[in-house]
Amino acid sequence: MGTALVYHEDMTATRLLWDDPECEIECPERLTAALDGLRQRGLEERCLCLSACEASEEELGLVHRSDYDSPEYIALVRKTQTLDKEELHTLSKQYDAVYFHPDTFHCARLAAGATLQLVDAVLTGAVHNGLALVRPPGHHSQRAAANGFCVFNNVAIAAQHAKQKYGLQRILIVDWDVHHGQGIQYIFNDDPSVLYFSWHRYEHGNFWPFLPESDADAVGQGRGQGFTVNLPWNQVGMGNADYLAAFLHVLLPLAFEFDPELVLVSAGFDSAIGDPEGQMQATPECFAHLTQLLQVLAGGRICAVLEGGYHLESLAQSVCMMVQTLLGDPTPPLPGLMVPCQSALESIQSVRTAQTPHWTSLQQMTVTLNRLDVAPVLSTSIHCPGGRSLLLVGESPTCVGAEDSPSPLLDRPYLRPTPPICTAVALTVPGAALALSPGVLHQEGSVSREETEALARLHRSQFQDEDLATLGKILYLLDGILDGQIRSALATTTALATAATLDVLIQRCLARRNQRLLCVALGQLDRPLDLADDGRVLWLNIQGKEAAIWSMFHFSTPLPQTTGGFLSLILGLVLPLAYGFQPDMVLMALGPAHGLQNAQAALLAAMLRSPVGGRILAVVEEEDKLQLARTLARALHGETPPSLGPFSMASPEEIQALMLLKAQLEARWKLLQVAAPPS
Ligand code: Q9C
Ligand code: ZN
């Protein structure tokens, strides 16, 4: 099971035959640049490469079927094969931002066919996921019209195919191209089986294709209401924090509630830095993170299909980022301050408001908002480790346009050799034969007895002899992660030793000059008494009934009992904090009475991997059934976590606790915001 890459060289054939500044950016080099990038980084050879075949006219007809009023669109495109240059030019001018070439029909059929092959490969289980590298793109194409360089709507055809041939009932389309895929929106406007999400440069309607239906208040029609989700960007210069905020606060809550069986990505990279069309600022690494966040959905069944992307270097790097993430490589760190801009927050707020009538996960948040007595913010000037400048309350930055040359941001050597990717497991349970997945290894090494004892001295009373042996093994795992020898690890501890173990691990991390450590402690694990509050450790305890806040770095929150509440906790609190803090590693400890179900623990671990590049050490008490350890080890290793079960709405108490905490922490952790502060 791996990643498919679907391509055919013939798709480089179509090109612009006359002068047209608007269309010249859609050039054959887009495909060769992307493919060269994949080859140079050794990514192509790690994929299952499939050679694209043309879609049949019957398959194209899944979307481009004729009706009584309009002439046959497919026949019209077929005819372009025989037209001369002048006739092609004349026909092209009848559409908005389109050019035809004698090879257009062949290329467009290959593009649609490649997309169908990818969906077949994923839905038959031949691969986990994949990318179709295609030209021409598809998302602007409409039932009987070419538009915006698009001839046939590759992704829409694939969605219809998945419904018809495989009986799928819920398909999510994520369109991260910088333009609105209005073609996809029209095709599924009244269809509740396809959830279409698009963000796009909009500038209050002043950017192509200048449509009112690209705004946030277009939500679909009839039974399809709420299944079109538009997030219009009203300024250029949106960056990594803005894109992440959109995923955490808009797309993912709805996607979890929708519970798709397949995710199709209209993967346009004109939303990346350097692109002349988009003028945005998101760096290529951002697409690794967006991809990994989607991997928890639909059992990891992701089919990405190239749409736009016109800065060749930025396009190639972004494609590589996506493919290496599909292959399971850890996410690289995201550069930049994790602070969404004012305009992005306004857009996020407007789409959440427009979608609230249609989504329980958004309704639960507004129920208590009005009744919330927001306590005064603790402090607005917090020491910031690592010398990064801090923004104070109310200071959301405004977005800036792309610099003339994005090269400083494209030149970073973020394609380091990939460290060995493995998850190590150390178990205290004697003889526990834990059937592990490939790539998950049993680890028997240990830090020396002397060193372990020295580290444990402060907590000596709490360590029995056998606990010390366990501690030595766990410290060995921790060192392995810090040294980059292993990616993530799981260890079991004996009863009562978890809290003391956690203390020692924290001290060890700090002593090893870790810049920042995120501790997620579940259950009855008290905050270590000597825990420094200098911003190097972010301590989040999930337990009990009440939220408590000691500082901007130390706080606790109850464990929600509903799936809705649990998802809000992860998407609305834990991940924004983790992305804002940018830790070097995560310690995740499941202590006494943690109350987490296996699927919840797995989802938490799986999603924490993204902000920390996979560097997680999980510690579990051995009383927990071994099934928990197994599920957790798999999630740490990158397998898609099991489903949480049916969506249940959060209780008012759960939301109240979450909102209170968020309201106080927002001053320091700007990614928590879901609305723009009053300006
Ligand atoms: N400067 C795709 O990315 N021209 N199509 C807009 C605004 C049309 C984009 C002009 C852009 C079409 C697939
Ligand atoms: Zn585009």
XYZ file of C-alpha atoms and ligand atoms in Angstrom:
693
model
C 0.000 0.000 0.000
C 1.548 3.251 -1.046
C 1.191 6.350 -3.092
C 0.243 6.442 -6.766
C 1.608 8.979 -9.213
C -0.391 9.177 -12.430
C 1.123 10.968 -15.386
C 1.643 10.886 -19.147
C 4.172 12.878 -21.105
C 1.575 13.575 -23.813
C -0.061 16.044 -21.430
C 2.818 18.443 -22.154
C 1.623 18.697 -25.766
C -1.054 21.359 -25.455
C 0.260 24.920 -25.448
C -0.674 28.440 -26.406
C -0.184 29.068 -30.155
C -0.734 32.846 -30.202
C -0.020 35.882 -28.071
C -2.172 36.108 -24.965
C -0.628 37.378 -21.731
C -3.504 35.967 -19.673
C -3.118 32.403 -20.940
C 0.635 32.090 -21.439
C 1.246 31.072 -17.817
C -0.509 27.734 -18.368
C 2.501 26.156 -20.084
C 3.916 22.623 -20.597
C 6.880 23.398 -18.308
C 4.490 23.306 -15.351
C 4.332 19.533 -15.636
C 7.992 18.977 -16.404
C 9.068 21.238 -13.513
C 6.853 19.330 -11.077
C 8.051 15.963 -12.342
C 11.714 17.002 -12.326
C 11.303 18.130 -8.732
C 9.889 14.740 -7.769
C 12.731 12.953 -9.577
C 15.497 15.089 -8.080
C 14.265 14.407 -4.575
C 13.894 10.673 -5.167
C 10.155 10.866 -4.643
C 9.026 9.554 -8.013
C 10.759 6.212 -7.488
C 8.996 5.780 -4.162
C 5.583 6.038 -5.836
C 3.597 3.517 -7.798
C 3.808 5.213 -11.191
C 0.801 4.737 -13.431
C 0.733 5.768 -17.058
C -2.386 7.796 -17.785
C -4.982 6.579 -20.295
C -7.660 8.702 -21.943
C -11.066 8.851 -20.276
C -13.827 7.504 -22.521
C -16.451 9.890 -23.848
C -18.956 8.057 -21.669
C -16.862 8.893 -18.625
C -16.572 12.545 -19.672
C -20.356 12.425 -19.994
C -20.664 11.877 -16.245
C -20.364 15.667 -16.044
C -20.344 17.027 -19.595
C -23.567 15.406 -20.775
C -25.608 17.275 -23.351
C -29.152 18.457 -22.841
C -31.850 19.550 -25.287
C -30.827 23.200 -25.403
C -27.111 23.128 -25.886
C -25.071 21.445 -28.578
C -22.817 18.615 -27.559
C -19.861 20.066 -25.686
C -17.719 16.928 -25.950
C -18.242 16.831 -29.724
C -17.230 20.468 -29.929
C -13.965 19.831 -28.081
C -13.380 16.680 -30.177
C -13.640 18.804 -33.307
C -10.793 21.091 -32.188
C -8.386 18.311 -33.223
C -8.973 19.220 -36.864
C -9.129 23.016 -36.635
C -6.369 25.288 -37.868
C -4.714 27.910 -35.702
C -7.078 30.703 -36.695
C -10.173 28.609 -36.063
C -8.784 27.517 -32.716
C -8.181 31.145 -31.763
C -11.731 32.137 -32.755
C -13.263 29.316 -30.747
C -11.043 30.068 -27.745
C -12.287 33.656 -27.623
C -15.829 32.416 -27.011
C -14.749 31.337 -23.534
C -13.197 33.182 -20.595
C -9.430 32.575 -20.253
C -9.221 29.492 -22.481
C -6.991 28.401 -25.353
C -7.374 25.378 -27.612
C -4.600 23.481 -29.385
C -4.941 20.547 -31.787
C -3.815 18.281 -28.916
C -6.179 19.788 -26.346
C -8.764 17.026 -26.715
C -6.166 14.273 -26.247
C -4.567 16.033 -23.243
C -7.885 16.815 -21.586
C -9.009 13.198 -21.985
C -5.711 12.051 -20.470
C -6.174 14.493 -17.570
C -9.652 13.183 -16.809
C -8.501 9.605 -17.367
C -5.525 10.017 -15.005
C -7.870 11.291 -12.313
C -10.190 8.301 -12.777
C -7.257 5.869 -12.620
C -6.125 7.441 -9.383
C -9.584 7.114 -7.838
C -9.779 3.486 -8.990
C -6.346 2.728 -7.502
C -7.367 4.200 -4.155
C -10.870 2.770 -3.994
C -9.779 -0.742 -4.988
C -7.141 -0.583 -2.249
C -4.166 -0.840 -4.624
C -2.743 2.278 -2.949
C -3.517 4.475 0.044
C -3.465 7.773 -1.781
C -1.929 9.507 -4.754
C -1.435 12.435 -7.080
C -2.474 12.902 -10.697
C -0.118 15.338 -12.428
C -2.280 16.674 -15.227
C -2.830 19.404 -17.828
C -5.170 20.991 -18.637
C -6.589 21.668 -15.174
C -10.284 21.121 -14.464
C -12.012 22.972 -11.652
C -13.319 25.946 -13.702
C -14.784 23.740 -16.399
C -18.563 23.562 -16.515
C -21.052 21.117 -17.913
C -20.935 22.656 -21.379
C -18.198 25.277 -21.173
C -14.442 25.559 -20.976
C -13.207 28.237 -18.560
C -10.010 29.432 -16.863
C -7.618 27.068 -18.749
C -9.945 24.145 -17.903
C -11.575 21.918 -20.516
C -13.043 18.916 -18.699
C -13.717 18.989 -14.971
C -11.346 16.226 -13.884
C -12.238 16.253 -10.186
C -15.996 16.509 -10.718
C -15.904 13.605 -13.189
C -13.945 11.564 -10.650
C -16.458 12.336 -7.894
C -19.370 11.229 -10.093
C -17.421 8.097 -11.001
C -16.781 7.295 -7.320
C -20.481 7.677 -6.565
C -21.638 5.625 -9.514
C -19.069 2.841 -9.709
C -18.318 2.442 -5.981
C -21.579 3.619 -4.463
C -19.898 6.277 -2.339
C -22.289 8.497 -0.440
C -19.998 11.144 0.993
C -17.121 12.699 -0.947
C -15.150 15.714 0.248
C -13.549 17.983 -2.346
C -10.874 20.321 -0.949
C -10.000 23.004 -3.491
C -6.895 24.822 -2.298
C -6.176 26.385 -5.690
C -6.157 30.176 -5.327
C -9.080 30.538 -7.745
C -12.674 29.628 -7.040
C -13.538 26.323 -8.707
C -16.928 27.607 -9.700
C -17.278 24.702 -12.156
C -17.218 22.180 -9.326
C -19.569 24.348 -7.272
C -22.164 24.496 -10.084
C -22.003 20.756 -10.773
C -22.667 19.769 -7.143
C -24.629 22.812 -6.037
C -27.703 20.825 -4.968
C -25.922 17.551 -4.201
C -25.529 16.705 -0.484
C -23.249 13.757 -1.246
C -20.381 16.031 -2.273
C -19.035 18.570 0.208
C -17.142 21.202 -1.773
C -14.709 23.474 0.088
C -12.859 26.230 -1.731
C -10.746 29.120 -0.563
C -9.894 31.703 -3.164
C -8.562 35.161 -3.814
C -11.705 37.278 -3.970
C -10.962 40.868 -2.954
C -14.659 41.547 -2.384
C -15.502 40.381 -5.894
C -12.738 42.288 -7.675
C -10.694 39.259 -8.651
C -11.292 36.771 -11.458
C -13.812 35.207 -12.056
C -15.626 38.123 -10.382
C -18.638 36.089 -9.223
C -20.994 36.897 -6.361
C -21.473 33.154 -5.883
C -17.831 32.859 -4.817
C -18.639 34.650 -1.561
C -19.143 32.981 1.810
C -22.926 33.270 1.689
C -23.141 30.844 -1.265
C -23.761 27.602 0.606
C -25.479 25.414 -2.014
C -29.121 24.957 -2.861
C -31.982 22.639 -2.002
C -30.784 19.440 -0.399
C -27.260 20.670 -1.102
C -27.459 23.577 1.346
C -24.403 23.604 3.556
C -22.445 21.364 1.179
C -20.778 24.263 -0.612
C -18.269 26.070 1.595
C -16.621 29.202 0.189
C -13.847 31.007 2.016
C -13.089 34.204 0.085
C -9.731 35.905 0.774
C -10.274 39.630 0.544
C -6.606 40.554 0.559
C -3.514 39.125 -1.067
C -0.581 37.997 1.065
C -2.316 35.210 2.992
C 0.288 32.973 4.585
C 0.847 29.784 6.516
C -1.043 30.912 9.631
C -4.048 32.028 7.598
C -4.248 28.724 5.725
C -3.861 26.731 8.936
C -6.548 28.760 10.673
C -8.879 28.081 7.744
C -8.290 24.343 8.055
C -8.580 24.202 11.854
C -11.580 26.491 12.226
C -13.571 25.951 9.040
C -12.716 22.953 6.897
C -11.818 20.307 9.480
C -14.766 20.775 11.866
C -17.170 20.386 8.943
C -15.167 17.564 7.379
C -15.208 15.512 10.600
C -18.933 16.020 10.955
C -19.459 15.092 7.283
C -17.283 11.968 7.685
C -16.226 11.526 4.047
C -15.438 8.159 2.452
C -13.026 9.766 -0.011
C -11.139 13.054 -0.166
C -10.424 14.614 -3.556
C -8.028 17.541 -3.541
C -8.190 20.135 -6.301
C -4.526 20.732 -5.713
C -3.674 24.036 -7.300
C -0.429 25.595 -6.127
C -1.109 29.115 -7.348
C -2.030 29.655 -3.675
C 1.693 29.325 -2.811
C 4.304 32.043 -2.462
C 5.711 33.484 -5.649
C 2.721 32.723 -7.814
C 1.879 35.626 -10.109
C -1.841 34.861 -10.050
C -2.364 34.301 -6.345
C 0.057 36.830 -4.793
C -0.151 34.812 -1.587
C 2.636 34.066 0.922
C 2.142 30.448 2.022
C 5.406 28.520 1.740
C 5.707 25.070 0.147
C 5.938 23.404 3.587
C 2.413 24.561 4.279
C 1.125 22.054 1.732
C 2.791 19.238 3.660
C 0.802 20.308 6.708
C -2.481 20.734 4.862
C -1.990 17.264 3.380
C -1.214 15.667 6.724
C -4.212 17.274 8.366
C -6.426 15.745 5.674
C -4.889 12.299 6.195
C -6.976 11.665 9.318
C -10.118 11.757 7.152
C -11.694 9.027 5.015
C -9.277 6.360 6.226
C -6.487 8.274 4.512
C -8.033 7.828 1.036
C -6.786 11.040 -0.606
C -6.671 11.645 -4.347
C -4.906 14.877 -5.258
C -5.242 16.303 -8.739
C -3.147 19.173 -10.068
C -5.058 22.352 -10.930
C -3.189 25.701 -11.152
C 0.312 26.758 -10.077
C 2.330 29.079 -12.323
C 5.588 29.851 -10.534
C 7.603 26.847 -11.655
C 9.963 26.626 -8.670
C 7.239 27.250 -6.099
C 4.983 24.748 -7.878
C 7.678 22.059 -7.945
C 8.528 22.493 -4.277
C 4.904 22.489 -3.190
C 4.171 19.345 -5.211
C 7.168 17.653 -3.565
C 5.932 18.662 -0.127
C 2.552 17.147 -0.815
C 3.919 13.907 -2.282
C 6.414 13.308 0.507
C 3.602 13.734 3.012
C 1.384 11.332 1.082
C 4.299 8.876 1.252
C 4.328 9.234 5.039
C 7.357 11.442 5.582
C 7.239 13.796 8.572
C 6.162 17.371 8.036
C 8.928 19.997 7.955
C 8.657 22.934 10.360
C 6.500 25.824 9.219
C 8.351 29.124 8.978
C 6.851 32.346 10.225
C 4.914 33.661 13.176
C 1.725 31.687 13.576
C -0.547 34.699 13.645
C -3.464 34.956 11.213
C -4.084 38.406 9.787
C -7.145 40.539 10.473
C -8.583 40.091 6.983
C -8.236 36.296 7.135
C -10.035 36.239 10.480
C -12.854 38.329 9.036
C -13.217 35.828 6.181
C -13.148 32.872 8.578
C -15.788 34.519 10.717
C -18.046 35.200 7.733
C -17.943 31.644 6.413
C -18.541 30.210 9.900
C -21.547 32.496 10.282
C -22.927 31.548 6.864
C -22.488 27.826 7.543
C -23.751 27.769 11.133
C -27.359 26.872 10.226
C -26.094 23.782 8.411
C -23.480 22.314 10.772
C -23.915 21.098 14.328
C -20.209 21.509 15.033
C -20.517 25.266 14.415
C -23.819 25.596 16.282
C -22.389 24.171 19.477
C -19.871 27.000 19.605
C -22.421 29.801 19.325
C -24.872 28.379 21.849
C -22.837 29.464 24.827
C -20.945 32.349 23.283
C -23.574 34.893 24.214
C -23.773 33.757 27.818
C -20.083 33.643 28.299
C -18.632 35.879 30.967
C -15.188 36.389 29.645
C -12.753 36.660 32.504
C -10.073 39.321 32.257
C -7.048 38.333 30.314
C -4.209 37.261 32.557
C -1.339 38.986 30.964
C -0.513 40.411 27.610
C 3.227 40.624 27.791
C 4.590 37.156 28.090
C 8.224 36.309 27.889
C 8.904 34.733 24.567
C 11.570 32.047 24.350
C 13.863 32.076 21.404
C 13.605 35.811 21.050
C 10.709 35.877 18.626
C 8.816 39.101 18.712
C 5.406 38.915 20.282
C 2.209 40.556 19.272
C 0.052 41.982 21.995
C -3.699 41.908 22.320
C -5.589 43.377 19.422
C -2.563 43.614 17.215
C -3.431 41.391 14.318
C -1.040 42.055 11.505
C -2.326 43.148 8.180
C -1.369 41.093 5.203
C 1.263 42.291 2.838
C 1.577 41.539 -0.835
C 4.123 39.116 -2.168
C 7.610 40.509 -2.465
C 9.016 40.895 -5.909
C 11.167 37.825 -5.488
C 10.078 34.990 -3.246
C 13.522 33.416 -3.508
C 14.625 33.981 0.100
C 11.631 31.940 1.170
C 12.115 29.329 -1.522
C 15.833 28.846 -1.008
C 15.790 27.296 2.459
C 17.285 23.817 2.515
C 14.119 22.214 3.778
C 14.634 19.110 1.732
C 17.168 17.577 4.076
C 17.759 13.857 3.821
C 14.794 12.213 5.437
C 15.674 10.753 8.835
C 14.821 7.119 9.382
C 11.112 6.958 9.916
C 10.232 4.553 12.599
C 8.227 4.314 15.732
C 9.883 2.545 18.646
C 7.963 0.793 21.380
C 9.187 -0.228 24.840
C 6.850 -2.296 26.960
C 6.998 -3.047 30.648
C 4.504 -5.860 30.421
C 6.623 -9.020 30.515
C 6.384 -11.040 27.366
C 3.691 -8.837 25.893
C 3.640 -9.866 22.286
C 2.334 -6.761 20.665
C 1.687 -7.417 17.013
C 3.224 -4.342 15.510
C 2.925 -2.866 12.065
C 5.889 -2.779 9.709
C 8.106 0.118 10.696
C 7.114 -0.066 14.344
C 10.017 -1.599 16.228
C 10.450 -3.019 19.694
C 13.171 -1.142 21.487
C 15.199 -2.830 24.190
C 17.934 -0.249 24.753
C 18.328 1.655 27.974
C 20.204 4.565 29.457
C 22.772 3.293 31.961
C 21.635 2.493 35.483
C 23.913 5.186 36.934
C 22.609 7.894 34.670
C 19.012 6.859 35.231
C 19.491 6.947 38.979
C 21.101 10.343 38.812
C 18.185 11.715 36.838
C 15.655 10.074 39.114
C 17.339 11.242 42.323
C 15.015 14.173 42.808
C 12.057 11.830 42.656
C 13.775 8.887 44.302
C 10.961 8.014 46.649
C 8.577 7.412 43.796
C 10.698 4.957 41.859
C 10.771 1.279 42.764
C 13.597 -0.796 41.398
C 11.669 -2.085 38.420
C 10.386 1.430 37.746
C 13.970 2.579 37.421
C 14.580 -0.058 34.782
C 11.549 1.183 32.887
C 12.660 4.780 33.256
C 16.035 3.883 31.756
C 14.306 2.474 28.690
C 12.042 5.484 28.285
C 14.966 7.887 28.600
C 16.671 5.917 25.872
C 13.643 6.460 23.634
C 13.595 10.153 24.478
C 17.266 10.493 23.565
C 16.578 8.613 20.344
C 13.952 11.163 19.384
C 16.074 14.154 20.397
C 19.044 12.781 18.461
C 16.924 12.167 15.375
C 17.483 8.417 15.373
C 13.831 7.581 15.807
C 10.808 9.566 14.869
C 8.349 8.744 17.615
C 8.035 6.310 20.484
C 5.617 4.679 22.839
C 6.382 3.304 26.270
C 4.357 1.784 29.040
C 4.997 2.586 32.695
C 4.068 0.788 35.863
C 1.206 2.137 37.901
C 1.891 5.258 39.969
C 5.148 5.955 38.184
C 3.693 7.926 35.291
C 3.724 11.320 37.006
C 7.258 10.869 38.297
C 8.399 9.579 34.917
C 6.914 12.620 33.238
C 8.814 14.899 35.655
C 12.095 13.265 34.773
C 11.374 13.358 31.047
C 10.590 17.060 31.177
C 13.813 17.807 33.057
C 15.783 15.697 30.614
C 14.329 17.577 27.641
C 15.163 20.935 29.186
C 18.648 19.820 30.161
C 19.226 18.756 26.572
C 18.679 22.351 25.465
C 15.322 21.713 23.929
C 13.865 25.054 23.024
C 10.235 24.196 23.572
C 8.413 21.144 24.882
C 4.684 20.527 24.637
C 3.287 18.272 27.364
C -0.175 16.894 26.886
C -1.043 15.123 30.134
C -4.267 13.161 30.245
C -5.900 12.091 33.476
C -4.727 12.608 37.028
C -1.258 13.923 36.397
C -0.552 16.975 38.465
C 1.562 19.743 37.125
C 5.133 19.122 38.299
C 5.738 21.486 41.203
C 9.044 22.717 39.903
C 7.779 23.218 36.358
C 9.386 26.393 35.116
C 7.060 29.001 33.675
C 9.593 30.553 31.352
C 7.804 29.600 28.176
C 9.897 26.547 27.426
C 7.246 24.078 28.521
C 3.628 24.310 27.486
C 1.684 22.151 29.946
C -1.843 21.110 29.020
C -3.673 18.780 31.353
C -6.906 17.213 30.156
C -8.846 15.931 33.136
C -11.503 16.684 35.717
C -14.533 18.879 35.494
C -13.309 22.444 35.476
C -10.935 24.363 33.292
C -8.074 25.950 35.193
C -5.449 28.382 34.055
C -2.231 29.142 35.914
C -0.441 31.007 33.179
C -0.308 31.370 29.416
C 1.786 28.189 29.434
C 0.122 26.052 32.113
C -3.540 25.140 32.115
C -6.034 22.324 32.274
C -9.346 21.524 30.661
C -11.946 18.769 31.121
C -12.159 15.781 28.791
C -15.374 16.103 26.765
C -17.627 13.063 26.693
C -19.141 13.759 23.254
C -17.439 13.391 19.878
C -18.390 16.986 19.057
C -16.761 18.224 22.240
C -13.664 16.115 21.734
C -13.168 17.347 18.170
C -13.638 20.945 19.288
C -10.987 20.384 21.919
C -8.483 19.079 19.372
C -9.226 21.438 16.474
C -10.196 24.494 18.512
C -7.624 24.320 21.304
C -4.885 21.682 21.151
C -3.775 22.123 17.533
C -3.893 25.936 17.475
C -1.771 25.912 20.637
C 0.619 23.331 19.263
C 1.040 25.233 15.994
C 1.412 28.528 17.831
C 3.977 27.145 20.274
C 6.024 25.342 17.604
C 7.505 22.769 19.983
C 10.575 20.653 19.294
C 8.738 17.623 20.566
C 5.581 16.469 22.298
C 5.288 14.389 25.439
C 1.887 12.762 25.567
C 1.126 10.983 28.834
C -1.944 8.906 29.603
C -2.126 8.784 33.376
C -4.592 7.413 35.941
C -8.270 7.758 35.029
C -7.498 9.456 31.725
C -10.843 8.270 30.376
C -9.812 8.390 26.714
C -11.191 5.814 24.330
C -8.634 4.168 22.071
C -9.907 6.003 18.999
C -9.710 9.341 20.828
C -6.145 8.715 21.971
C -5.186 7.697 18.430
C -6.760 10.781 16.866
C -5.055 13.084 19.346
C -1.675 11.467 18.661
C -2.229 11.418 14.900
C -3.103 15.092 14.764
C -0.320 16.187 17.109
C 2.180 14.721 14.654
C 1.690 17.590 12.181
C 2.855 20.575 14.242
C 5.850 18.701 15.655
C 7.073 16.808 12.606
C 6.076 13.501 14.213
C 8.378 13.804 17.241
C 6.089 12.441 19.929
C 6.923 10.323 22.947
C 3.769 8.738 24.337
C 3.727 7.211 27.797
C 0.877 4.934 28.831
C 0.190 3.138 32.098
C 0.405 -0.577 31.699
C -3.012 -1.271 33.209
C -4.463 -0.003 30.005
C -5.343 -2.811 27.732
C -2.652 -3.570 25.211
C -5.080 -2.625 22.482
C -4.603 1.019 23.441
C -0.834 0.721 23.088
C -1.228 -0.944 19.715
C -3.680 1.638 18.396
C -1.509 4.462 19.660
C 1.673 3.002 18.162
C -0.029 2.767 14.783
C -1.281 6.337 14.967
C 2.169 7.604 15.940
C 3.552 5.759 12.964
C 1.152 7.492 10.615
C -1.691 5.064 10.148
C -5.084 6.697 9.943
C -6.752 6.489 13.357
C -10.017 4.566 13.715
C -13.283 6.506 13.589
C -14.584 8.222 16.724
C -18.044 6.879 15.933
C -21.187 8.854 15.182
C -21.018 12.609 15.680
C -22.651 13.765 18.914
C -23.149 17.410 19.762
C -21.033 18.835 22.553
C -22.826 19.607 25.804
C -23.171 23.245 26.876
C -20.839 22.552 29.825
C -18.142 21.174 27.545
C -18.322 24.166 25.265
C -18.481 26.586 28.178
C -15.238 25.200 29.598
C -13.519 25.320 26.230
C -14.674 28.816 25.397
C -13.599 30.186 28.769
C -10.133 28.810 28.318
C -9.860 29.959 24.722
C -11.064 33.453 25.591
C -8.249 33.845 28.112
C -5.543 32.250 26.001
C -6.355 34.051 22.743
C -4.326 37.067 23.834
C -1.131 35.029 23.609
C -2.120 32.250 21.195
C -3.466 33.995 18.137
C -4.288 30.845 16.196
C -7.121 30.232 18.676
C -9.095 33.093 17.174
C -12.095 32.275 15.009
C -13.154 35.871 14.505
C -11.435 39.181 13.957
C -10.885 41.338 17.032
C -12.777 44.642 16.749
C -10.497 47.086 15.007
N -5.135 38.157 -13.248
C -6.454 27.883 -12.878
O -5.670 28.241 -12.018
N -7.002 34.643 -15.481
N -7.062 28.746 -13.697
C -7.245 35.479 -14.369
C -6.447 37.552 -13.293
C -7.574 33.335 -15.463
C -6.801 30.151 -13.564
C -6.665 36.842 -14.608
C -6.952 32.423 -14.476
C -7.424 30.989 -14.620
C -6.761 26.437 -13.041
Zn -5.943 28.589 -10.007
